[in-house]
Amino acid sequence: LVTIAVFALATASSLVNGYAIKGDVVNCRSGPGTSYSVKKTYKKGQNVSITCQQAGTSVNGNNIWDKTSDGCYVADHYVYTGVNGYVASKCSSSGSGSGSSSSSGYCKKLNQAGLDLIARWEGFVAKPSPDPIGLPTVGYGHLCKQKNCAEVKYKFPLTKSTALQLLNDDIPAYTKCLASYLNSKVKLNDNQWAALTSWVFNNGCGNAKGSQLVKRLNNGENPNTVAAQELPKWRLAGGRVLQGLVNRRADEVKLFKTPSSKQAYPKCS
């Protein structure tokens, strides 16, 4: 199992379920900031559903606030989402969570080549176990969001078949965040899309968002050139180069450069 930070997102829908509160007693406020009135409180370990997110008062360096299904806002710092960034659509001015990515017609799933690549490099884990950096994972790189991966609907120990189903369940969250970072002028076929999704799956949506790779694609540079130059840079874990990550990036570049007539972004053909 080779990973440096497999961050788990929940579903790609507007309502994201099952995120645990990690503060002892956390206030849910009428707006995204500490100056807003307290509407209710949550206790440590209580699960909340996120309808949308928006920027507000910074709490311990995190300015994201999560609007819960109770209609109030919690500082994202106190919610265990597993991601250093957005996991739901941004709230509209009315807070309804109607934000959308640059394109809604992109491929939500991956082709078989992409699934095979991720499964090969993540490795199969039948029961929840710590990965090389101590994060609890199961299946093919699914990061547990609840104790003992209680959010997983498949019976443990997983079979390779149910692990692949779980991987397919997880993928749309990663394609969603990738699509939200790219502008509609970027054109990617299904192999390019799969390679980038593997990279995001491995490194997390938050890291991908501010990357030079995404910036260069949005600036209109040649995708094959960008991938060949930028993907290999993502080879560090704990401040040192891991050969497994070097090899994974090489596989992603190889897949990215594999020709295909099937388009995946911004429209899925």
Coordinates of C-alpha atoms in Angstrom, one line a residue:
L1 CA 0.0 0.0 0.0
V2 CA 1.6 3.2 -1.1
T3 CA -0.1 6.5 -0.2
I4 CA 0.9 9.8 1.4
A5 CA -2.5 11.2 2.3
V6 CA -5.6 9.5 1.0
F7 CA -8.2 12.0 2.1
A8 CA -11.7 10.7 2.2
L9 CA -14.7 12.7 0.9
A10 CA -18.2 11.4 1.4
T11 CA -20.7 11.6 -1.4
A12 CA -20.7 14.0 -4.4
S13 CA -24.3 15.1 -3.6
S14 CA -25.2 18.4 -2.0
L15 CA -25.8 16.7 1.3
V16 CA -22.7 15.1 2.8
N17 CA -23.4 12.7 5.7
G18 CA -21.6 11.3 8.7
Y19 CA -18.8 13.7 9.7
A20 CA -17.9 13.5 13.3
I21 CA -17.5 16.5 15.7
K22 CA -14.1 16.5 17.2
G23 CA -14.4 19.2 19.8
D24 CA -15.9 18.5 23.2
V25 CA -18.8 20.9 22.9
V26 CA -19.1 22.8 19.6
N27 CA -21.3 25.7 18.9
C28 CA -23.5 25.8 15.7
R29 CA -24.1 29.4 14.8
S30 CA -26.6 31.4 12.7
G31 CA -23.8 32.4 10.3
P32 CA -20.2 31.6 9.3
G33 CA -18.4 33.3 12.1
T34 CA -17.8 33.5 15.8
S35 CA -19.8 36.7 16.1
Y36 CA -23.1 35.0 15.1
S37 CA -25.5 33.8 17.7
V38 CA -25.4 30.2 18.9
K39 CA -28.4 28.1 17.6
K40 CA -27.4 24.8 19.1
T41 CA -24.4 22.7 20.2
Y42 CA -22.9 19.4 19.2
K43 CA -21.0 17.0 21.4
K44 CA -17.8 15.2 20.6
G45 CA -18.3 12.2 18.3
Q46 CA -21.7 13.3 17.2
N47 CA -22.2 13.0 13.4
V48 CA -23.4 15.9 11.3
S49 CA -24.5 16.3 7.7
I50 CA -23.0 19.1 5.7
T51 CA -25.3 20.8 3.1
C52 CA -22.7 23.4 1.9
Q53 CA -19.6 25.3 3.0
Q54 CA -18.4 28.9 2.9
A55 CA -15.6 31.1 4.1
G56 CA -16.0 32.9 7.4
T57 CA -14.1 33.7 10.6
S58 CA -10.8 31.8 10.7
V59 CA -10.5 29.3 13.5
N60 CA -7.0 27.9 14.2
G61 CA -6.0 28.8 10.6
N62 CA -9.1 27.3 8.9
N63 CA -11.7 29.8 7.6
I64 CA -14.1 27.3 6.3
W65 CA -17.5 27.0 7.9
D66 CA -19.8 24.0 7.4
K67 CA -23.6 24.5 7.2
T68 CA -25.3 21.5 8.7
S69 CA -28.7 20.0 8.0
D70 CA -29.8 21.7 11.2
G71 CA -29.5 25.0 9.3
C72 CA -26.6 26.5 11.3
Y73 CA -22.9 26.8 10.9
V74 CA -20.0 25.0 12.5
A75 CA -16.3 25.9 12.2
D76 CA -14.8 23.3 9.9
H77 CA -11.8 23.1 12.3
Y78 CA -14.1 21.1 14.7
V79 CA -15.5 18.7 12.1
Y80 CA -13.5 15.6 11.1
T81 CA -13.8 15.7 7.3
G82 CA -10.4 14.2 6.6
V83 CA -9.8 17.0 4.0
N84 CA -7.9 20.3 4.3
G85 CA -10.4 22.0 2.1
Y86 CA -14.0 21.9 0.8
V87 CA -15.9 18.6 0.8
A88 CA -19.3 20.0 -0.2
S89 CA -20.5 22.7 -2.7
K90 CA -20.0 26.3 -1.6
C91 CA -23.1 28.0 -0.1
S92 CA -24.8 30.5 -2.3
S93 CA -25.6 33.9 -1.0
S94 CA -28.7 32.5 0.6
G95 CA -26.7 29.6 2.0
S96 CA -28.6 26.9 0.0
G97 CA -25.5 25.2 -1.2
S98 CA -26.3 25.6 -4.9
G99 CA -22.7 26.1 -6.0
S100 CA -21.5 24.2 -9.1
S101 CA -18.3 23.2 -10.7
S102 CA -17.1 24.6 -14.0
S103 CA -18.7 21.8 -15.8
S104 CA -21.5 19.4 -14.8
G105 CA -21.1 17.1 -17.8
Y106 CA -17.7 15.6 -16.8
C107 CA -17.3 11.8 -16.2
K108 CA -18.1 11.0 -12.6
K109 CA -16.6 7.6 -12.8
L110 CA -13.3 6.3 -14.2
N111 CA -12.4 4.0 -17.0
Q112 CA -11.1 0.5 -16.2
A113 CA -7.5 1.5 -16.7
G114 CA -7.8 4.2 -14.1
L115 CA -9.5 1.9 -11.6
D116 CA -6.9 -0.7 -12.1
L117 CA -4.1 1.8 -11.6
I118 CA -5.5 3.0 -8.3
A119 CA -6.3 -0.5 -7.0
R120 CA -2.8 -1.7 -7.9
W121 CA -1.0 1.1 -6.1
E122 CA -3.3 1.3 -3.1
G123 CA -3.3 -2.4 -2.5
F124 CA -6.1 -4.5 -1.0
V125 CA -7.0 -4.3 2.7
A126 CA -9.8 -6.6 3.8
K127 CA -10.3 -5.0 7.3
P128 CA -9.7 -1.5 8.6
S129 CA -5.9 -1.1 9.2
P130 CA -3.4 1.8 9.5
D131 CA -1.7 2.6 6.3
P132 CA 2.1 3.4 6.1
I133 CA 1.5 6.9 7.7
G134 CA -0.9 5.6 10.3
L135 CA -4.2 6.6 8.7
P136 CA -7.0 3.9 9.1
T137 CA -7.9 2.6 5.6
V138 CA -9.8 -0.3 4.1
G139 CA -10.4 -1.7 0.7
Y140 CA -8.4 0.1 -2.0
G141 CA -7.4 3.3 -0.2
H142 CA -10.7 4.2 1.5
L143 CA -9.9 6.4 4.4
C144 CA -12.2 5.6 7.4
K145 CA -14.3 8.6 8.5
Q146 CA -15.8 6.8 11.5
K147 CA -14.6 4.4 14.1
N148 CA -13.9 1.0 12.6
C149 CA -15.0 2.4 9.2
A150 CA -18.6 2.2 10.3
E151 CA -19.7 4.3 7.3
V152 CA -18.8 1.5 4.9
K153 CA -21.9 -0.4 3.8
Y154 CA -20.1 -3.6 2.8
K155 CA -19.5 -6.4 5.2
F156 CA -16.0 -7.0 6.7
P157 CA -13.7 -8.6 5.8
L158 CA -14.1 -7.1 2.3
T159 CA -13.6 -9.2 -0.7
K160 CA -11.8 -7.8 -3.7
S161 CA -15.1 -7.5 -5.4
T162 CA -16.7 -5.4 -2.6
A163 CA -13.5 -3.4 -2.2
L164 CA -13.8 -2.4 -5.9
Q165 CA -17.4 -1.5 -5.3
L166 CA -16.3 0.7 -2.4
L167 CA -13.6 2.3 -4.7
N168 CA -16.2 3.0 -7.3
D169 CA -18.4 4.6 -4.6
D170 CA -15.5 6.9 -3.5
I171 CA -14.3 8.0 -6.9
P172 CA -17.1 10.6 -7.7
A173 CA -16.0 12.7 -4.8
Y174 CA -12.6 13.0 -6.3
T175 CA -13.7 13.6 -9.8
K176 CA -16.1 16.3 -8.4
C177 CA -13.3 18.3 -6.7
L178 CA -11.0 17.9 -9.7
A179 CA -13.7 19.2 -12.0
S180 CA -14.4 22.2 -9.7
Y181 CA -10.7 23.2 -9.9
L182 CA -10.4 23.1 -13.7
N183 CA -11.9 25.6 -16.1
S184 CA -14.0 24.5 -19.0
K185 CA -11.3 25.3 -21.5
V186 CA -9.3 22.3 -20.3
K187 CA -9.9 19.3 -22.5
L188 CA -9.1 15.8 -21.2
N189 CA -9.7 12.3 -22.5
D190 CA -10.7 9.4 -20.2
N191 CA -7.1 8.3 -19.7
Q192 CA -5.9 11.8 -18.8
W193 CA -8.9 12.2 -16.5
A194 CA -8.2 8.8 -14.8
A195 CA -4.5 9.6 -14.3
L196 CA -5.3 13.0 -12.7
T197 CA -8.0 11.4 -10.5
S198 CA -5.5 8.8 -9.3
W199 CA -3.2 11.7 -8.3
V200 CA -6.0 13.5 -6.5
F201 CA -7.1 10.3 -4.7
N202 CA -3.5 9.8 -3.5
N203 CA -2.7 13.4 -2.5
G204 CA -6.1 14.8 -1.5
C205 CA -8.4 17.5 -3.0
G206 CA -6.9 20.3 -0.9
N207 CA -3.4 19.7 -2.2
A208 CA -4.6 19.5 -5.8
K209 CA -6.5 22.7 -5.6
G210 CA -3.5 25.0 -5.2
S211 CA -1.1 23.0 -7.3
Q212 CA 1.0 24.2 -10.2
L213 CA -0.4 21.3 -12.2
V214 CA -3.9 22.6 -12.0
K215 CA -2.8 26.2 -12.5
R216 CA -0.8 25.3 -15.7
L217 CA -3.7 23.4 -17.1
N218 CA -6.1 26.3 -16.5
N219 CA -3.6 28.6 -18.2
G220 CA -3.9 26.6 -21.4
E221 CA -0.6 24.8 -21.4
N222 CA -0.3 21.4 -23.3
P223 CA -1.8 18.8 -20.9
N224 CA 0.8 16.1 -21.8
T225 CA 3.7 18.5 -21.1
V226 CA 2.1 19.6 -17.8
A227 CA 1.5 16.1 -16.6
A228 CA 4.9 14.9 -17.5
Q229 CA 6.6 17.7 -15.7
E230 CA 4.3 18.2 -12.7
L231 CA 3.1 14.7 -11.6
P232 CA 6.6 13.4 -10.9
K233 CA 7.1 16.2 -8.3
W234 CA 4.6 14.5 -6.1
R235 CA 6.9 11.8 -4.7
L236 CA 7.5 12.9 -1.1
A237 CA 6.1 11.4 2.1
G238 CA 7.4 12.6 5.5
G239 CA 9.9 14.9 3.7
R240 CA 11.6 12.1 1.8
V241 CA 11.3 10.5 -1.6
L242 CA 9.5 7.2 -1.7
Q243 CA 10.3 4.9 -4.6
G244 CA 6.7 3.7 -4.6
L245 CA 5.5 7.2 -5.2
V246 CA 8.0 7.7 -7.9
N247 CA 6.8 4.6 -9.6
R248 CA 3.1 5.5 -9.2
R249 CA 3.6 8.9 -10.7
A250 CA 5.4 7.3 -13.6
D251 CA 2.4 5.0 -14.1
E252 CA 0.1 8.0 -14.0
V253 CA 2.1 9.8 -16.6
K254 CA 2.1 6.8 -18.8
L255 CA -1.7 6.5 -18.6
F256 CA -2.1 10.2 -19.1
K257 CA -0.1 10.0 -22.4
T258 CA -2.0 7.0 -23.7
P259 CA -4.2 8.2 -26.6
S260 CA -8.0 7.8 -26.4
S261 CA -10.9 9.2 -28.4
K262 CA -13.2 9.1 -25.5
Q263 CA -13.6 12.5 -23.8
A264 CA -14.0 12.8 -20.0
Y265 CA -13.7 16.6 -19.3
P266 CA -15.5 19.0 -19.6
K267 CA -18.0 16.7 -21.3
C268 CA -18.2 12.9 -20.9
S269 CA -18.6 11.1 -24.2

